[in-house]
Coordinates of C-alpha atoms and ligand atoms in Angstrom, one line a residue:
R172 CA 13.4 10.5 2.6
I173 CA 11.3 7.6 1.2
M174 CA 12.6 4.2 2.4
I175 CA 11.7 1.2 0.3
T176 CA 12.2 -2.4 1.5
G177 CA 12.4 -5.2 -1.1
A178 CA 13.5 -2.5 -3.6
L179 CA 15.0 -5.1 -5.9
G180 CA 11.9 -7.2 -6.2
Q181 CA 9.3 -7.3 -9.0
I182 CA 7.5 -4.1 -7.9
G183 CA 10.3 -2.5 -5.9
S184 CA 12.8 -2.4 -8.7
E185 CA 10.5 -0.3 -10.9
L186 CA 8.9 1.6 -8.1
T187 CA 12.3 2.8 -6.9
V188 CA 13.1 4.2 -10.4
K189 CA 9.7 5.8 -10.7
L190 CA 9.8 7.4 -7.3
R191 CA 13.3 8.7 -7.9
E192 CA 12.1 10.3 -11.2
A193 CA 9.1 11.8 -9.3
Y194 CA 10.8 13.0 -6.1
G195 CA 14.5 13.1 -6.9
S196 CA 17.1 10.3 -6.5
A197 CA 18.6 11.6 -3.3
N198 CA 15.1 11.4 -1.6
V199 CA 14.5 7.7 -2.3
L200 CA 16.5 5.1 -0.3
A201 CA 16.4 1.6 -1.8
T202 CA 17.0 -1.4 0.5
D203 CA 17.1 -5.1 -0.1
V204 CA 18.6 -8.2 1.4
R205 CA 21.2 -8.3 -1.3
T206 CA 22.4 -6.0 -4.1
N207 CA 22.5 -6.4 -7.8
D208 CA 23.5 -4.4 -10.9
S209 CA 20.0 -2.9 -11.4
Q210 CA 19.2 0.9 -11.6
A211 CA 17.4 0.6 -8.3
A212 CA 20.6 -0.5 -6.6
K213 CA 22.9 1.9 -8.4
D214 CA 21.1 5.2 -9.2
G215 CA 20.6 6.5 -5.7
P216 CA 21.0 5.7 -2.0
F217 CA 21.1 1.9 -1.3
E218 CA 21.5 -0.2 1.9
I219 CA 21.6 -3.9 2.5
L220 CA 18.7 -4.7 4.8
D221 CA 17.1 -8.0 5.9
V222 CA 13.6 -6.9 7.1
M223 CA 13.7 -9.5 9.8
D224 CA 16.3 -7.4 11.5
G225 CA 14.2 -4.7 13.2
N226 CA 17.1 -2.9 14.9
K227 CA 19.0 -2.5 11.6
M228 CA 15.8 -1.3 10.0
A229 CA 15.3 1.3 12.7
E230 CA 19.0 2.4 12.5
I231 CA 18.9 2.8 8.7
A232 CA 15.6 4.6 8.8
A233 CA 17.0 7.1 11.4
R234 CA 20.3 7.6 9.5
H235 CA 18.3 8.4 6.3
Q236 CA 15.6 10.4 8.1
A237 CA 12.9 8.2 6.6
D238 CA 9.5 9.9 6.7
T239 CA 7.8 7.4 4.3
I240 CA 8.2 3.6 4.6
I241 CA 7.2 1.6 1.5
H242 CA 7.4 -2.0 2.6
M243 CA 7.6 -4.4 -0.4
A244 CA 9.8 -7.2 0.9
A245 CA 7.8 -10.5 1.0
L246 CA 7.6 -14.0 -0.4
L247 CA 4.9 -14.4 -3.1
S248 CA 2.2 -17.1 -3.2
A249 CA 3.9 -20.2 -4.7
T250 CA 7.2 -19.7 -2.8
A251 CA 5.2 -19.1 0.4
E252 CA 3.2 -22.3 -0.2
A253 CA 6.5 -24.2 -0.5
N254 CA 8.0 -22.7 2.7
P255 CA 5.0 -21.8 4.9
V256 CA 6.7 -21.3 8.2
F257 CA 9.5 -19.2 6.7
A258 CA 6.9 -17.3 4.8
W259 CA 5.0 -16.5 8.0
N260 CA 8.2 -15.4 9.8
L261 CA 9.4 -13.2 6.9
N262 CA 6.1 -11.8 5.7
M263 CA 4.7 -11.0 9.2
G264 CA 8.0 -10.4 11.0
G265 CA 9.1 -8.0 8.2
L266 CA 5.8 -6.2 8.2
M267 CA 5.8 -5.8 12.0
N268 CA 9.3 -4.3 11.9
A269 CA 8.3 -1.9 9.1
L270 CA 5.1 -0.8 11.0
E271 CA 7.1 -0.3 14.2
T272 CA 9.7 1.8 12.3
A273 CA 6.9 3.9 10.8
R274 CA 5.3 4.3 14.2
D275 CA 8.6 5.3 15.8
R276 CA 9.2 7.9 13.1
N277 CA 5.6 9.0 12.5
A278 CA 6.2 8.0 8.9
K279 CA 3.6 7.5 6.1
F280 CA 3.3 3.8 5.3
F281 CA 2.5 1.7 2.3
T282 CA 2.5 -2.1 1.9
P283 CA 0.7 -4.1 -0.8
S284 CA -2.0 -6.7 -0.3
S285 CA -3.2 -9.0 -3.1
I286 CA -6.2 -10.7 -4.7
G287 CA -4.5 -13.6 -2.8
A288 CA -6.2 -12.1 0.4
F289 CA -9.5 -13.7 -0.9
G290 CA -10.4 -17.4 -0.7
P291 CA -12.8 -20.0 -2.1
S292 CA -15.8 -18.7 0.0
T293 CA -15.3 -15.1 -1.3
P294 CA -17.7 -14.1 -4.1
K295 CA -15.7 -14.8 -7.3
D296 CA -17.1 -12.3 -9.7
D297 CA -16.9 -8.5 -9.1
T298 CA -15.5 -9.3 -5.7
P299 CA -16.5 -6.4 -3.4
Q300 CA -14.1 -4.2 -1.5
D301 CA -15.7 -5.4 1.8
T302 CA -16.4 -9.2 1.8
I303 CA -15.5 -12.5 3.3
Q304 CA -11.7 -13.2 3.4
R305 CA -10.8 -16.8 4.3
P306 CA -7.8 -17.5 2.0
T307 CA -6.4 -21.1 1.9
T308 CA -2.8 -20.2 1.2
M309 CA -0.1 -19.1 3.6
Y310 CA 0.4 -16.0 1.4
G311 CA -3.3 -15.2 1.7
V312 CA -3.2 -15.7 5.4
N313 CA -0.2 -13.3 5.5
K314 CA -2.0 -10.7 3.4
V315 CA -5.2 -10.8 5.4
A316 CA -3.3 -10.5 8.7
G317 CA -1.2 -7.8 7.1
E318 CA -4.3 -5.8 6.1
L319 CA -5.7 -6.1 9.6
L320 CA -2.3 -5.2 11.2
A321 CA -1.9 -2.1 9.0
D322 CA -5.4 -0.9 9.8
Y323 CA -4.7 -1.5 13.5
Y324 CA -1.6 0.7 13.4
F325 CA -3.8 3.4 11.8
H326 CA -6.7 3.2 14.4
R327 CA -4.5 2.5 17.5
F328 CA -1.4 4.6 16.8
G329 CA -2.4 7.0 14.1
V330 CA 0.1 5.8 11.6
D331 CA -1.0 6.9 8.1
T332 CA -1.0 3.4 6.6
R333 CA -2.4 2.7 3.1
G334 CA -2.5 -0.4 0.9
L335 CA -3.6 -1.9 -2.4
R336 CA -4.9 -5.4 -3.2
F337 CA -2.9 -5.9 -6.3
P338 CA -3.9 -8.4 -9.1
G339 CA -1.3 -10.3 -11.0
L340 CA 1.3 -7.7 -12.1
I341 CA 2.9 -8.0 -15.5
S342 CA 6.4 -6.4 -16.1
Y343 CA 9.4 -6.9 -18.3
V344 CA 12.1 -5.5 -16.0
T345 CA 12.5 -8.3 -13.5
P346 CA 12.0 -12.0 -14.5
P347 CA 9.0 -13.8 -12.9
G348 CA 9.6 -14.5 -9.2
G349 CA 7.6 -17.2 -7.5
G350 CA 4.0 -16.0 -8.1
T351 CA 1.0 -17.9 -9.4
T352 CA 0.1 -15.2 -11.9
D353 CA 3.6 -15.2 -13.3
Y354 CA 2.5 -17.5 -16.1
A355 CA 1.2 -14.2 -17.7
V356 CA 4.8 -12.8 -17.5
E357 CA 6.5 -16.0 -18.7
I358 CA 4.2 -16.3 -21.7
Y359 CA 5.6 -13.1 -23.2
Y360 CA 9.2 -14.1 -22.7
E361 CA 8.5 -17.5 -24.3
A362 CA 6.5 -16.0 -27.2
I363 CA 9.6 -14.0 -28.1
K364 CA 12.1 -16.8 -27.5
N365 CA 10.2 -19.8 -28.8
G366 CA 7.0 -18.7 -30.4
S367 CA 5.2 -21.0 -28.0
Y368 CA 4.4 -21.4 -24.3
T369 CA 3.3 -24.3 -22.1
S370 CA 1.0 -22.9 -19.4
Y371 CA 1.0 -24.3 -15.8
I372 CA -2.3 -22.6 -15.3
D373 CA -5.3 -24.3 -17.0
R374 CA -7.6 -22.7 -19.7
G375 CA -10.7 -21.1 -18.2
T376 CA -8.8 -19.9 -15.1
Y377 CA -9.6 -16.2 -14.9
M378 CA -7.5 -13.9 -12.7
D379 CA -7.3 -10.1 -12.4
M380 CA -4.2 -8.6 -13.9
M381 CA -2.6 -5.2 -14.4
Y382 CA 0.4 -3.8 -16.3
M383 CA 3.2 -2.6 -14.0
P384 CA 3.1 1.1 -15.1
D385 CA -0.6 1.3 -13.9
A386 CA 0.4 -0.4 -10.6
L387 CA 3.2 2.1 -9.9
Q388 CA 0.9 5.1 -10.7
A389 CA -1.7 3.6 -8.4
I390 CA 0.8 3.6 -5.5
I391 CA 1.7 7.2 -6.1
D392 CA -1.9 8.3 -6.5
L393 CA -2.9 6.6 -3.3
M394 CA 0.0 7.9 -1.3
E395 CA -0.7 11.5 -2.6
A396 CA -4.4 11.3 -2.0
D397 CA -6.1 13.4 0.7
G398 CA -6.2 11.0 3.7
S399 CA -9.4 12.6 5.0
R400 CA -11.2 11.2 1.9
L401 CA -10.2 7.6 2.5
K402 CA -13.0 5.4 4.0
H403 CA -10.8 2.4 3.4
R404 CA -7.0 2.0 3.9
N405 CA -5.7 -1.5 3.9
A406 CA -6.4 -2.4 1.3
F407 CA -8.1 -1.1 -1.8
N408 CA -9.1 -3.5 -4.6
V409 CA -7.4 -2.4 -7.8
T410 CA -7.5 -4.2 -11.2
A411 CA -7.2 -3.4 -15.0
M412 CA -8.3 -6.6 -16.6
S413 CA -9.2 -10.3 -16.1
F414 CA -8.2 -13.0 -18.5
D415 CA -7.4 -16.7 -18.7
P416 CA -4.5 -18.3 -20.6
E417 CA -6.6 -18.5 -23.8
G418 CA -7.3 -14.8 -23.6
I419 CA -3.7 -13.6 -23.3
A420 CA -2.6 -16.1 -26.0
A421 CA -5.2 -14.6 -28.3
S422 CA -3.9 -11.1 -27.6
I423 CA -0.3 -12.3 -28.4
K424 CA -1.5 -14.0 -31.6
K425 CA -2.7 -10.6 -32.9
E426 CA 1.0 -9.6 -32.8
L427 CA 2.7 -13.0 -33.4
P428 CA 0.2 -15.0 -35.6
G429 CA 2.3 -18.2 -35.3
F430 CA 2.3 -18.2 -31.5
T431 CA 1.0 -21.5 -30.0
L432 CA -0.2 -22.2 -26.4
S433 CA -0.2 -25.6 -24.8
Y434 CA -0.9 -26.8 -21.2
N435 CA 1.0 -28.7 -18.5
V436 CA -1.0 -27.8 -15.4
D437 CA 0.9 -27.5 -12.1
P438 CA -1.6 -28.8 -9.5
V439 CA -0.1 -26.6 -6.7
R440 CA -0.3 -23.3 -8.5
Q441 CA -3.6 -24.3 -10.2
K442 CA -5.1 -24.9 -6.7
I443 CA -3.9 -21.5 -5.6
A444 CA -5.3 -19.8 -8.7
D445 CA -8.7 -21.6 -8.3
S446 CA -9.0 -20.2 -4.8
W447 CA -8.7 -16.6 -6.0
P448 CA -11.5 -14.4 -7.6
N449 CA -12.2 -14.3 -11.3
S450 CA -12.6 -10.5 -11.3
I451 CA -12.6 -8.0 -8.4
D452 CA -14.5 -4.7 -8.1
A453 CA -12.4 -1.5 -7.8
T454 CA -15.2 1.0 -7.2
A455 CA -14.0 2.1 -3.8
A456 CA -10.5 3.0 -5.2
K457 CA -12.1 4.9 -8.1
E458 CA -14.4 6.8 -5.7
E459 CA -12.1 7.5 -2.8
W460 CA -8.9 8.5 -4.6
G461 CA -9.5 8.4 -8.4
F462 CA -7.9 5.1 -9.3
K463 CA -7.7 4.4 -13.0
A464 CA -5.8 1.9 -15.2
T465 CA -4.7 3.0 -18.6
Y466 CA -3.5 -0.3 -20.2
D467 CA -5.9 -3.0 -21.4
L468 CA -4.8 -6.4 -22.5
D469 CA -3.9 -5.6 -26.1
A470 CA -2.1 -2.4 -25.2
M471 CA -0.1 -4.3 -22.5
T472 CA 0.7 -7.1 -25.1
K473 CA 2.0 -4.6 -27.6
D474 CA 4.2 -2.9 -25.1
M475 CA 5.5 -6.1 -23.4
L476 CA 6.5 -7.7 -26.7
A477 CA 8.2 -4.5 -27.9
K478 CA 10.2 -4.0 -24.7
L479 CA 11.1 -7.7 -24.4
E480 CA 12.2 -7.8 -28.0
T481 CA 14.7 -5.0 -27.2
K482 CA 15.7 -6.5 -23.8
L483 CA 16.2 -10.1 -25.1
N484 CA 18.0 -9.0 -28.2
K485 CA 20.4 -6.9 -26.1
Q486 CA 21.1 -10.0 -23.9
N487 CA 21.8 -12.1 -27.0
A488 CA 23.9 -9.4 -28.6
Ligands
VAH599 C1 1.5 -14.0 -6.8 N1 1.9 -12.1 -8.3 O1 1.1 -14.6 -7.8 C2 1.6 -12.4 -7.0 C3 0.3 -11.8 -6.6 C4 -2.1 -11.7 -7.2 C5 -0.9 -12.5 -7.3 O2 0.1 -11.7 -5.3 O3 1.7 -14.5 -5.8

């Protein structure tokens, strides 16, 4: 069975559905610290699991005969910056428990890293796969430590660990949850609801982004890749596009001509965003396991607005 932690989070909630479609519902166990009424919680095996509880994680993994661990439970950048000690304990404690569970069970392992694993001294344009990583956020410290820990479990214990440095991910299924890039999710909701958006990230702040369908496919493609071809493991740069608030607003205006964008910059999240790259280089992922993204900004905008129109109208019905 595939066991997913954080299965009700932004990536987990859609990844669970996609993996169940790909491998059969009975073969994908979703776990999270609480349940809800989402498909991920209802359409297949589900267990309540706090990833800080290593014994419970091991017990659930054994009972469900987990042979693949996909560890998604973590606090994102802005939330982690507000609660740094808790973020360290949850992000690193949870990861250690998940790696130990994978080691015990000789399971395949995936956990995401992030463009947040880079810092102000990292080259900002076409950020290389292998480069300096001195992030200045607790989230980034967690991501760099997590990359090194997952590589250690590969080299020391032979655990087949693999990871992706995700850019900001845009999706319409779960509401934005504590990230810095989440302005690029909120803007679509507000465009539908109010025809306008006030951005907490300033104009000219470029960050890598990707539409969720491409992120989910990248996880599957990496996990199915021939391990002997991988020169890197934790974690591959992947990206689809890079834009600033003006860029995404221009894309929305092509669909909603009356849309207006204004600014009320949040210094905390602006500081986080300023410490990240403008655009990263995904050559290693393309060469080692055939990564490709299919959605560009305008294709994402069209799909996001159409899906949100339906979702928000249903909610108002
Ligand atoms: C965040 N969406 O903003 C996450 C992600 C690259 C950003 O790690 O924290």
